Amino acid sequence: MKIYVPCDSAAKALGADAVAAEIQAQAAARGIDITLVRNGTRGMIWLEPLVEVEGPNGRIAYGPMTPADVPHLFGDETECDCYLGLTDDLDWMRRQTRLTFARCGVIDPLSIDDYRAHGGFAGLQRALGMGAEAIVDEVKQSGLRGRGGAGFPTGIKWDTVRLAHAPKKYIVCNADEGDSGTFADRMIMEGDPFSLIEGMIIAGLGVGADKGYVYLRSEYPDAIATMTRAVELARVAGVLGASVLGQGSAFDIEIRAGAGAYVCGEETSLLNSLEGRRGIVRAKPPLPALEGFLGRPTVVNNVISLATVPVIFEKGAAHYADFGLGRSRGTMPIQIAGNVARGGLFETAFGMPLGDLVNDIGGGTASGRPVKAVQVGGPLGAYMAPDKFDTPFGYEEFDAKDALIGHAGVVVFDEGADMLGLARFAMEFCAVESCGKCTPCRIGAVRGVETIDRIASGDASAVPLLRDLCDTMRDGSLCALGGFTPFPVMSALNAFPEEFAAQTQEAAE
Ligand SMILES: Cc1cc2nc3c(=O)[nH]c(=O)nc-3n(C[C@H](O)[C@H](O)[C@H](O)COP(=O)(O)O)c2cc1C
Ligand code: SF4
């Protein structure tokens, strides 16, 4: 009997370890021989711990499971509300296009054999037979754009590094995942770590780098442990090391833990931190692609960008590019969180309207009250009210609505949300997290908090001041922390002006 219990940290936080221990105990007590696999999560977080039992027609899902439900797995005649049927038949699973996350939740994350059996290293094998230019061209053809937030075409970035002349080049994976409501990077590192390793090796082959770093946030201890072990196993298996898959090219990876600063997710700040310096933003130019880690040409890519590379090489660029909308090609792992009935990771081709994601896939709010707004793209993302729910999920489509998709986190708020309070929070967050290098952000965010406090205390003259301040921060900041903080602030003000006016009215009365 083969039973799967996720070791993903979200599942563990919801009691997966206790369920796994009870399964072992009950099996031993009944003399039943079981194989217990600790897989990654399928992404249906509201159903975690989601236990699966291998059956003749596929895996049968049970969730959310408690230790008290365990006897049901062994056929006891107990009532069990957590029986869900075949995992692959669940609506949430059926409606996805899983390319990047195809193996996540399916395999044992630390089994190279399992990884291979599910298509792992097929992309790398193909890349090893191509030249550097052809590798980079393949990525260009796929239309892949950076999943870390800026959406920059990955192939063009790689080409800049490939064409740079230098004795040493680097691949740096940005695993800082600081955006609120996002967890795709963590999920894949805990559930399918070899896909990231494979993607980084292909990047190395494409640009001529033999060394990679994963800069991983310290708040992800499970991901750090899984990635560290996966790198060790890949070395033992000859996937990493002096001769990748025995075919002559060298590549190795080091895992580095960050110290917990949001701005260290910004690529130049990250590079400073990786070099052991203070995490402060560097002025561009020079681009990291030309002068990055230790002054050498460096690819800095997000976890999902890199973990998507293997499937592009396995199935071909055209297959990947076939999905999507406009200039947003392929699929996006969308993370639905906040006050939502069904929170989790849903990978789908670009193009699904935002409202479908929130109401249909996410099931509306957890509180049952109407949705007031969603914040898409992390703490620097705009608040989008239901009148924008027809916006298709795509880079340009969101841009046209003064919004951004960022790392594709969608955080849902119900009608009780205090939009002035959320606007204040955005400024406060920027003030706390600012690296301090430029004035519009360092001073502007502090003034922003004060200005919103003036509005809250009834000073209507502070509203135009807030607009001016947002313009200054947007146009004058050195990086997107100060430059994009106006998005949540202005979107809250523009979509819910009455809440800002009501404050001034109330105070006047
Ligand atoms: C304040 C700030 C925080 C950021 N945080 C992250 C992060 O946590 N993860 C990430 O991949 N990119 C983050 N970025 C974007 C990176 O600077 C960079 O664009 C990205 O790592 C490039 O990889 P990609 O092209 O694969 O997206 C952040 C940017 C800013 C301005
Ligand atoms: S915008 Fe803020 S975080 Fe970015 S460089 Fe300026 S002070 Fe630093």
Coordinates of C-alpha atoms and ligand atoms in Angstrom, one line a residue:
M1 CA 0.0 0.0 0.0
K2 CA 1.5 3.3 -1.1
I3 CA 0.4 6.4 0.8
Y4 CA 1.4 10.0 0.2
V5 CA 1.5 12.7 2.9
P6 CA 2.9 16.1 1.9
C7 CA 6.1 17.4 3.6
D8 CA 5.4 20.9 2.3
S9 CA 5.7 23.4 5.0
A10 CA 2.1 24.7 4.5
A11 CA 0.8 21.1 4.9
K12 CA 3.1 20.6 7.9
A13 CA 1.7 23.8 9.5
L14 CA -1.7 22.2 9.1
G15 CA -0.8 19.0 10.8
A16 CA 0.7 16.7 8.1
D17 CA 3.5 15.4 10.4
A18 CA 0.9 14.2 13.0
V19 CA -1.1 12.5 10.3
A20 CA 2.0 10.8 8.9
A21 CA 3.0 9.5 12.3
E22 CA -0.6 8.1 12.9
I23 CA -0.5 6.4 9.5
Q24 CA 2.8 4.7 10.4
A25 CA 1.4 3.7 13.9
Q26 CA -1.9 2.3 12.6
A27 CA -0.2 0.4 9.8
A28 CA 2.2 -1.2 12.2
A29 CA -0.6 -2.1 14.7
R30 CA -2.5 -3.7 11.9
G31 CA 0.5 -5.5 10.4
I32 CA 0.0 -3.7 7.1
D33 CA 3.0 -3.1 4.9
I34 CA 3.0 0.4 3.7
T35 CA 5.3 2.7 1.7
L36 CA 4.8 6.2 3.0
V37 CA 6.0 8.9 0.6
R38 CA 6.4 12.5 1.8
N39 CA 5.6 14.3 -1.4
G40 CA 5.2 18.0 -2.1
T41 CA 1.8 19.7 -2.0
R42 CA -0.7 19.6 -4.9
G43 CA -1.4 23.2 -4.1
M44 CA -4.9 22.8 -2.7
I45 CA -3.9 24.4 0.6
W46 CA -7.5 24.5 2.0
L47 CA -7.5 20.7 1.8
E48 CA -4.2 20.2 3.6
P49 CA -3.1 17.8 5.0
L50 CA -4.2 16.1 1.8
V51 CA -3.4 12.4 1.9
E52 CA -3.4 10.3 -1.2
V53 CA -3.6 6.5 -1.5
E54 CA -2.3 4.8 -4.6
G55 CA -5.2 2.9 -6.2
P56 CA -5.7 0.9 -9.4
N57 CA -7.2 3.9 -11.3
G58 CA -4.9 6.6 -9.8
R59 CA -4.5 8.3 -6.5
I60 CA -7.4 8.7 -4.1
A61 CA -7.4 11.9 -2.2
Y62 CA -8.5 12.5 1.4
G63 CA -8.4 16.0 3.0
P64 CA -8.2 17.8 5.1
M65 CA -7.1 14.8 7.2
T66 CA -6.7 14.6 11.0
P67 CA -5.1 11.8 12.9
A68 CA -8.6 10.7 13.9
D69 CA -9.5 10.1 10.2
V70 CA -6.6 7.7 9.6
P71 CA -8.5 4.4 10.3
H72 CA -10.6 5.2 7.2
L73 CA -7.5 4.8 5.0
F74 CA -7.3 1.2 6.1
G75 CA -10.9 0.5 5.1
D76 CA -12.6 0.9 8.5
E77 CA -16.3 1.5 8.4
T78 CA -16.0 5.0 9.8
E79 CA -17.7 8.0 8.4
C80 CA -15.1 10.2 6.7
D81 CA -16.0 13.6 5.3
C82 CA -12.5 13.9 3.9
Y83 CA -12.9 11.4 1.1
L84 CA -12.5 13.4 -2.1
G85 CA -12.2 10.8 -4.9
L86 CA -9.5 10.6 -7.6
T87 CA -7.0 13.5 -7.2
D88 CA -6.8 14.0 -10.9
D89 CA -10.6 14.3 -11.2
L90 CA -10.8 17.2 -8.7
D91 CA -12.0 20.3 -10.3
W92 CA -9.0 22.3 -9.1
M93 CA -6.6 19.8 -10.7
R94 CA -8.6 19.3 -14.0
R95 CA -8.8 22.9 -14.8
Q96 CA -5.1 23.6 -14.6
T97 CA -2.3 23.4 -17.2
R98 CA 0.5 22.1 -15.1
L99 CA 3.8 22.6 -16.9
T100 CA 6.2 24.0 -14.3
F101 CA 4.4 22.2 -11.5
A102 CA 3.7 19.0 -13.4
R103 CA 5.7 16.9 -10.9
C104 CA 5.0 18.9 -7.7
G105 CA 2.9 16.8 -5.3
V106 CA 3.3 13.8 -7.6
I107 CA 6.9 12.7 -6.9
D108 CA 9.1 12.1 -3.8
P109 CA 11.0 15.5 -3.9
L110 CA 14.3 13.9 -3.0
S111 CA 14.2 10.9 -5.3
I112 CA 16.3 11.4 -8.4
D113 CA 14.8 8.1 -9.8
D114 CA 11.3 9.4 -9.3
Y115 CA 12.3 12.7 -10.9
R116 CA 13.8 10.9 -14.0
A117 CA 10.7 8.6 -14.2
H118 CA 8.5 11.7 -14.6
G119 CA 10.5 13.3 -17.4
G120 CA 13.3 14.8 -15.2
F121 CA 16.6 15.6 -17.0
A122 CA 15.1 15.0 -20.4
G123 CA 15.4 18.8 -21.1
L124 CA 18.9 18.9 -19.8
Q125 CA 19.9 15.9 -21.9
R126 CA 18.5 17.7 -25.0
A127 CA 20.3 21.0 -24.0
L128 CA 23.6 19.1 -23.7
G129 CA 23.4 18.3 -27.3
M130 CA 22.8 21.9 -28.4
G131 CA 25.3 24.8 -28.6
A132 CA 25.1 27.8 -26.2
E133 CA 23.5 30.0 -28.9
A134 CA 20.8 27.4 -29.7
I135 CA 20.0 27.0 -26.0
V136 CA 19.4 30.7 -25.6
D137 CA 17.4 30.9 -28.9
E138 CA 15.2 28.1 -27.6
V139 CA 14.4 30.2 -24.5
K140 CA 13.8 33.2 -26.6
Q141 CA 11.4 31.2 -28.8
S142 CA 9.4 30.0 -25.8
G143 CA 8.5 33.6 -24.9
L144 CA 9.4 33.0 -21.3
R145 CA 9.5 36.2 -19.3
G146 CA 10.8 36.6 -15.8
R147 CA 8.4 35.4 -13.2
G148 CA 10.0 37.4 -10.3
G149 CA 8.0 40.5 -11.1
A150 CA 9.4 42.6 -13.9
G151 CA 8.5 40.2 -16.7
F152 CA 11.7 40.8 -18.6
P153 CA 12.3 38.3 -21.5
T154 CA 14.5 35.6 -20.1
G155 CA 16.2 34.7 -23.4
I156 CA 17.3 38.3 -24.0
K157 CA 18.8 38.5 -20.5
W158 CA 20.7 35.2 -21.1
D159 CA 21.9 36.4 -24.5
T160 CA 23.5 39.5 -22.9
V161 CA 25.4 37.3 -20.5
R162 CA 26.3 34.8 -23.2
L163 CA 27.8 37.5 -25.4
A164 CA 29.7 39.2 -22.5
H165 CA 33.5 38.4 -22.5
A166 CA 34.7 37.4 -19.0
P167 CA 36.7 34.7 -17.4
K168 CA 33.9 33.7 -15.1
K169 CA 30.1 34.0 -15.2
Y170 CA 27.4 33.2 -12.7
I171 CA 23.8 32.0 -12.5
V172 CA 22.0 33.4 -9.4
C173 CA 18.6 32.2 -8.5
N174 CA 16.4 34.7 -6.7
A175 CA 14.6 32.6 -4.1
D176 CA 13.9 35.5 -1.7
E177 CA 10.2 35.4 -2.4
G178 CA 9.3 38.4 -0.4
D179 CA 5.9 39.3 -1.9
S180 CA 2.9 39.0 0.3
G181 CA 0.6 36.1 -0.6
T182 CA 3.2 34.3 -2.7
F183 CA 4.5 30.8 -2.2
A184 CA 5.2 29.3 -5.6
D185 CA 9.0 29.4 -5.2
R186 CA 8.8 27.7 -1.8
M187 CA 6.4 25.1 -3.1
I188 CA 8.5 24.1 -6.0
M189 CA 11.8 24.0 -4.0
E190 CA 10.1 21.8 -1.4
G191 CA 8.2 19.7 -3.9
D192 CA 10.4 19.4 -7.0
P193 CA 13.8 20.8 -6.2
F194 CA 15.6 19.0 -9.1
S195 CA 13.6 21.1 -11.6
L196 CA 15.3 24.2 -10.3
I197 CA 18.7 22.5 -10.3
E198 CA 18.1 21.3 -13.9
G199 CA 17.0 24.8 -15.0
M200 CA 20.1 26.4 -13.5
I201 CA 22.4 23.9 -15.2
I202 CA 20.7 24.6 -18.6
A203 CA 21.1 28.4 -17.9
G204 CA 24.8 27.7 -17.2
L205 CA 25.2 25.8 -20.5
G206 CA 23.5 28.6 -22.4
V207 CA 25.6 31.5 -21.1
G208 CA 28.9 29.8 -20.3
A209 CA 28.7 29.7 -16.5
D210 CA 29.9 26.9 -14.3
K211 CA 28.7 28.1 -10.9
G212 CA 25.3 28.9 -9.5
Y213 CA 23.9 30.3 -6.3
V214 CA 20.4 30.0 -4.8
Y215 CA 19.7 33.0 -2.6
L216 CA 17.0 31.6 -0.4
R217 CA 15.1 33.5 2.3
S218 CA 15.9 32.4 5.9
E219 CA 12.2 32.3 6.7
Y220 CA 12.0 29.1 4.5
P221 CA 14.0 26.5 6.6
D222 CA 12.3 23.5 5.0
A223 CA 13.1 24.8 1.5
I224 CA 16.7 25.4 2.5
A225 CA 17.0 21.9 3.9
T226 CA 15.4 20.3 0.8
M227 CA 17.4 22.3 -1.7
T228 CA 20.6 21.6 0.2
R229 CA 19.9 17.9 0.2
A230 CA 18.9 17.9 -3.4
V231 CA 22.2 19.6 -4.4
E232 CA 24.1 16.9 -2.5
L233 CA 22.1 14.1 -4.2
A234 CA 22.6 15.7 -7.6
R235 CA 26.4 15.8 -7.0
V236 CA 26.4 12.1 -6.0
A237 CA 24.4 11.2 -9.1
G238 CA 26.8 13.1 -11.4
V239 CA 24.2 15.7 -12.3
L240 CA 26.2 18.5 -10.7
G241 CA 30.0 18.6 -10.6
A242 CA 32.9 18.5 -13.0
S243 CA 31.0 16.7 -15.8
V244 CA 27.3 17.2 -15.9
L245 CA 25.6 13.8 -16.7
G246 CA 29.1 12.7 -17.7
Q247 CA 29.2 14.9 -20.8
G248 CA 32.0 17.2 -20.0
S249 CA 30.5 20.5 -18.9
A250 CA 31.0 21.5 -15.3
F251 CA 28.3 23.1 -13.1
D252 CA 27.9 23.3 -9.3
I253 CA 25.4 25.1 -7.0
E254 CA 25.7 26.7 -3.6
I255 CA 22.7 27.5 -1.4
R256 CA 22.9 30.8 0.5
A257 CA 20.4 32.0 3.1
G258 CA 19.3 35.6 3.2
A259 CA 18.8 37.5 6.4
G260 CA 15.2 38.6 5.9
A261 CA 15.0 42.0 4.1
Y262 CA 12.4 42.6 1.4
V263 CA 14.7 44.7 -0.6
C264 CA 17.2 41.9 -0.8
G265 CA 14.8 40.4 -3.4
E266 CA 15.7 43.3 -5.7
E267 CA 18.5 41.8 -7.9
T268 CA 21.3 44.3 -7.2
S269 CA 20.6 44.4 -3.5
L270 CA 20.6 40.6 -3.6
L271 CA 24.0 40.5 -5.3
N272 CA 25.4 42.9 -2.6
S273 CA 24.0 40.6 0.1
L274 CA 25.4 37.5 -1.6
E275 CA 28.8 39.2 -1.7
G276 CA 28.6 39.7 2.1
R277 CA 27.8 43.4 1.9
R278 CA 24.9 45.4 3.1
G279 CA 21.7 44.7 1.1
I280 CA 21.5 48.1 -0.6
V281 CA 20.4 48.7 -4.2
R282 CA 23.1 49.4 -6.9
A283 CA 22.5 52.0 -9.5
K284 CA 22.0 50.6 -13.0
P285 CA 23.9 50.6 -15.4
P286 CA 25.9 48.5 -15.2
L287 CA 23.4 45.7 -15.6
P288 CA 24.0 42.6 -13.5
A289 CA 24.0 40.7 -16.8
L290 CA 27.3 42.6 -17.6
E291 CA 28.7 43.3 -14.1
G292 CA 26.8 41.3 -11.5
F293 CA 28.1 38.9 -8.8
L294 CA 31.7 39.9 -7.9
G295 CA 31.6 42.2 -10.9
R296 CA 31.1 39.3 -13.4
P297 CA 28.4 38.8 -16.0
T298 CA 25.5 37.2 -14.0
V299 CA 22.1 35.8 -14.9
V300 CA 19.7 36.7 -12.0
N301 CA 16.4 34.8 -12.4
N302 CA 13.5 33.9 -10.3
V303 CA 13.0 30.3 -9.1
I304 CA 9.9 29.9 -11.3
S305 CA 11.7 31.3 -14.4
L306 CA 14.5 28.8 -13.9
A307 CA 12.3 25.8 -12.9
T308 CA 10.2 26.4 -16.1
V309 CA 13.3 26.0 -18.3
P310 CA 13.4 22.1 -18.2
V311 CA 9.9 21.7 -19.5
I312 CA 10.6 24.1 -22.3
F313 CA 13.5 22.0 -23.4
E314 CA 11.7 18.7 -22.8
K315 CA 8.6 19.6 -24.8
G316 CA 10.1 22.3 -27.1
A317 CA 9.8 26.0 -27.1
A318 CA 6.8 25.9 -29.5
H319 CA 4.8 23.7 -27.2
Y320 CA 5.3 26.2 -24.3
A321 CA 4.7 29.3 -26.5
D322 CA 1.5 27.8 -27.7
F323 CA -0.2 28.6 -24.3
G324 CA -0.9 32.2 -23.3
L325 CA -2.2 35.5 -24.4
G326 CA -0.5 38.3 -26.4
R327 CA 3.1 38.8 -25.2
S328 CA 2.5 36.7 -22.1
R329 CA 3.4 33.2 -23.3
G330 CA 3.1 29.9 -21.4
T331 CA 1.6 29.4 -18.0
M332 CA 1.7 31.2 -14.7
P333 CA 1.5 29.5 -11.3
I334 CA -1.0 31.9 -9.7
Q335 CA -1.1 31.9 -5.9
I336 CA -4.5 32.7 -4.4
A337 CA -4.5 33.8 -0.7
G338 CA -6.0 36.1 1.9
N339 CA -9.7 36.0 2.7
V340 CA -10.6 33.3 0.2
A341 CA -12.5 30.1 0.4
R342 CA -10.1 28.0 -1.6
G343 CA -6.5 29.3 -1.3
G344 CA -3.6 27.6 -3.1
L345 CA -1.5 27.4 -6.2
F346 CA -3.3 27.3 -9.6
E347 CA -1.1 27.0 -12.7
T348 CA -2.9 28.1 -15.9
A349 CA -2.1 29.6 -19.3
F350 CA -2.1 33.4 -19.2
G351 CA -5.4 34.9 -20.2
M352 CA -7.9 33.8 -17.5
P353 CA -9.9 36.8 -16.3
L354 CA -9.1 37.9 -12.7
G355 CA -12.7 37.5 -11.6
D356 CA -12.7 33.8 -12.6
L357 CA -9.6 33.2 -10.5
V358 CA -11.1 34.9 -7.5
N359 CA -14.7 33.8 -7.6
D360 CA -14.7 30.6 -9.6
I361 CA -11.4 29.0 -8.8
G362 CA -10.9 30.6 -5.4
G363 CA -14.6 30.4 -4.5
G364 CA -15.0 34.0 -3.2
T365 CA -14.2 35.0 0.3
A366 CA -13.7 32.7 3.2
S367 CA -15.9 35.0 5.3
G368 CA -18.7 34.6 2.8
R369 CA -19.0 38.4 2.5
P370 CA -18.7 40.1 -0.9
V371 CA -15.2 40.7 -2.3
K372 CA -14.2 44.3 -2.0
A373 CA -10.8 44.2 -3.7
V374 CA -7.8 42.0 -4.5
Q375 CA -4.2 43.0 -4.3
V376 CA -2.2 41.4 -7.2
G377 CA 1.6 41.3 -7.3
G378 CA 2.6 41.6 -3.7
P379 CA 3.0 44.7 -1.5
L380 CA 3.8 46.9 -4.4
G381 CA 0.8 45.7 -6.4
A382 CA -2.4 47.6 -7.1
Y383 CA -5.8 47.0 -5.4
M384 CA -8.3 45.9 -8.0
A385 CA -12.0 46.3 -7.3
P386 CA -14.6 44.0 -8.9
D387 CA -15.1 46.5 -11.8
K388 CA -11.6 45.3 -13.0
F389 CA -12.3 41.6 -12.7
D390 CA -12.7 41.2 -16.4
T391 CA -8.9 41.9 -16.8
P392 CA -7.3 38.9 -18.4
F393 CA -4.2 37.7 -16.5
G394 CA -1.3 39.0 -18.6
Y395 CA 1.5 41.5 -18.2
E396 CA 0.3 44.1 -20.7
E397 CA -3.4 43.6 -19.8
F398 CA -2.7 44.5 -16.2
D399 CA -0.4 47.3 -17.1
A400 CA -3.2 48.9 -19.1
K401 CA -5.3 48.9 -15.9
D402 CA -2.4 50.6 -13.9
A403 CA -1.7 47.3 -12.2
L404 CA 0.9 44.6 -12.3
I405 CA 1.0 40.8 -12.0
G406 CA 4.3 40.7 -10.3
H407 CA 5.0 37.2 -8.9
A408 CA 1.3 36.4 -9.4
G409 CA 0.1 36.5 -5.8
V410 CA -3.6 37.4 -5.6
V411 CA -4.7 38.4 -2.1
V412 CA -8.4 38.7 -1.5
F413 CA -10.1 41.2 0.8
D414 CA -13.8 41.3 1.7
E415 CA -16.1 44.3 2.2
G416 CA -14.7 44.9 5.7
A417 CA -11.3 45.9 4.3
D418 CA -10.2 49.4 5.4
M419 CA -8.7 50.8 2.2
L420 CA -7.2 53.9 3.9
G421 CA -5.6 51.7 6.4
L422 CA -4.2 49.5 3.6
A423 CA -2.8 52.5 1.8
R424 CA -1.1 53.6 5.0
F425 CA 0.3 50.1 5.4
A426 CA 1.8 50.3 1.9
M427 CA 3.7 53.5 2.8
E428 CA 4.7 52.1 6.2
F429 CA 6.0 48.9 4.6
C430 CA 8.1 51.0 2.2
A431 CA 9.4 53.1 5.0
V432 CA 10.4 50.1 7.0
E433 CA 11.9 48.1 4.1
S434 CA 13.6 51.0 2.2
C435 CA 17.3 50.5 1.7
G436 CA 17.8 54.2 2.2
K437 CA 19.8 54.9 -0.9
C438 CA 17.4 57.4 -2.6
T439 CA 15.5 60.3 -1.1
P440 CA 12.0 59.8 -2.8
C441 CA 11.7 56.4 -1.1
R442 CA 13.6 56.9 2.1
I443 CA 11.9 60.2 3.0
G444 CA 8.9 60.0 0.8
A445 CA 7.5 56.8 2.4
V446 CA 7.7 58.4 5.9
R447 CA 6.0 61.6 4.6
G448 CA 3.4 59.3 3.0
V449 CA 2.5 57.7 6.3
E450 CA 2.2 61.2 7.9
T451 CA 0.1 62.5 5.0
I452 CA -2.3 59.6 5.2
D453 CA -2.6 60.2 8.9
R454 CA -3.5 63.8 8.2
I455 CA -6.3 62.6 5.8
A456 CA -7.4 60.2 8.5
S457 CA -7.6 63.0 11.0
G458 CA -9.8 65.1 8.7
D459 CA -7.4 67.2 6.7
A460 CA -8.9 67.1 3.1
S461 CA -6.0 69.3 1.8
A462 CA -3.7 66.4 2.3
V463 CA -5.4 64.3 -0.5
P464 CA -3.8 66.3 -3.4
L465 CA -0.5 66.3 -1.4
L466 CA -0.6 62.5 -1.3
R467 CA -1.1 62.4 -5.1
D468 CA 1.9 64.7 -5.6
L469 CA 4.0 62.6 -3.3
C470 CA 3.1 59.4 -5.1
D471 CA 4.1 61.0 -8.4
T472 CA 7.4 62.0 -7.0
M473 CA 8.1 58.5 -5.6
R474 CA 7.0 56.9 -8.8
D475 CA 9.1 59.0 -11.0
G476 CA 12.1 59.7 -8.8
S477 CA 12.9 56.4 -7.0
L478 CA 15.9 54.4 -7.9
C479 CA 14.2 51.0 -7.7
A480 CA 10.7 49.6 -7.8
L481 CA 10.3 49.5 -4.0
G482 CA 9.9 53.3 -3.8
G483 CA 8.7 53.5 -7.4
F484 CA 5.8 51.0 -7.1
T485 CA 4.6 51.8 -3.6
P486 CA 2.3 54.4 -5.2
F487 CA 0.4 51.5 -7.0
P488 CA -1.4 50.2 -3.9
V489 CA -1.8 53.7 -2.5
M490 CA -3.2 55.4 -5.6
S491 CA -5.3 52.4 -6.6
A492 CA -7.0 52.4 -3.1
L493 CA -7.5 56.2 -3.4
N494 CA -8.9 56.0 -6.9
A495 CA -11.1 53.0 -6.5
F496 CA -12.5 54.0 -3.1
P497 CA -12.3 57.8 -2.9
E498 CA -15.3 57.9 -0.6
E499 CA -13.2 56.1 2.1
F500 CA -10.6 58.9 2.1
A501 CA -13.3 61.6 1.9
A502 CA -15.4 59.9 4.6
Q503 CA -12.4 60.1 6.9
T504 CA -12.1 63.9 6.4
Q505 CA -15.9 64.3 6.7
E506 CA -16.1 62.3 9.9
A507 CA -13.4 64.3 11.5
A508 CA -15.0 67.6 10.5
E509 CA -18.3 66.6 12.1
Ligands
LIG1 C1 11.9 45.6 -3.8 C2 12.0 44.4 -4.8 C3 11.9 43.1 -4.3 C4 12.0 42.1 -5.2 N1 11.8 40.8 -4.7 C5 12.0 39.8 -5.5 C6 11.9 38.4 -5.0 O1 11.6 38.2 -3.8 N2 12.0 37.4 -5.9 C7 12.3 37.6 -7.3 O2 12.5 36.7 -8.0 N3 12.4 38.9 -7.7 C8 12.2 39.9 -6.9 N4 12.4 41.2 -7.4 C9 12.7 41.4 -8.9 C10 14.2 41.2 -9.1 O3 14.8 42.5 -8.9 C11 14.5 40.7 -10.5 O4 13.8 41.5 -11.4 C12 14.3 39.3 -10.7 O5 14.9 38.5 -9.7 C13 14.8 38.8 -12.1 O6 14.4 37.5 -12.3 P1 13.3 37.1 -13.4 O7 13.7 37.9 -14.7 O8 13.4 35.7 -13.6 O9 12.0 37.6 -12.9 C14 12.2 42.3 -6.6 C15 12.3 43.6 -7.0 C16 12.2 44.7 -6.1 C17 12.3 46.1 -6.7
SF4_2 S1 13.6 53.1 -4.0 FE1 14.0 52.6 -1.8 S2 14.7 50.6 -1.8 FE2 15.0 51.3 -3.9 S3 17.0 52.3 -4.0 FE3 15.6 53.9 -3.4 S4 15.7 53.9 -1.2 FE4 16.5 51.9 -1.9

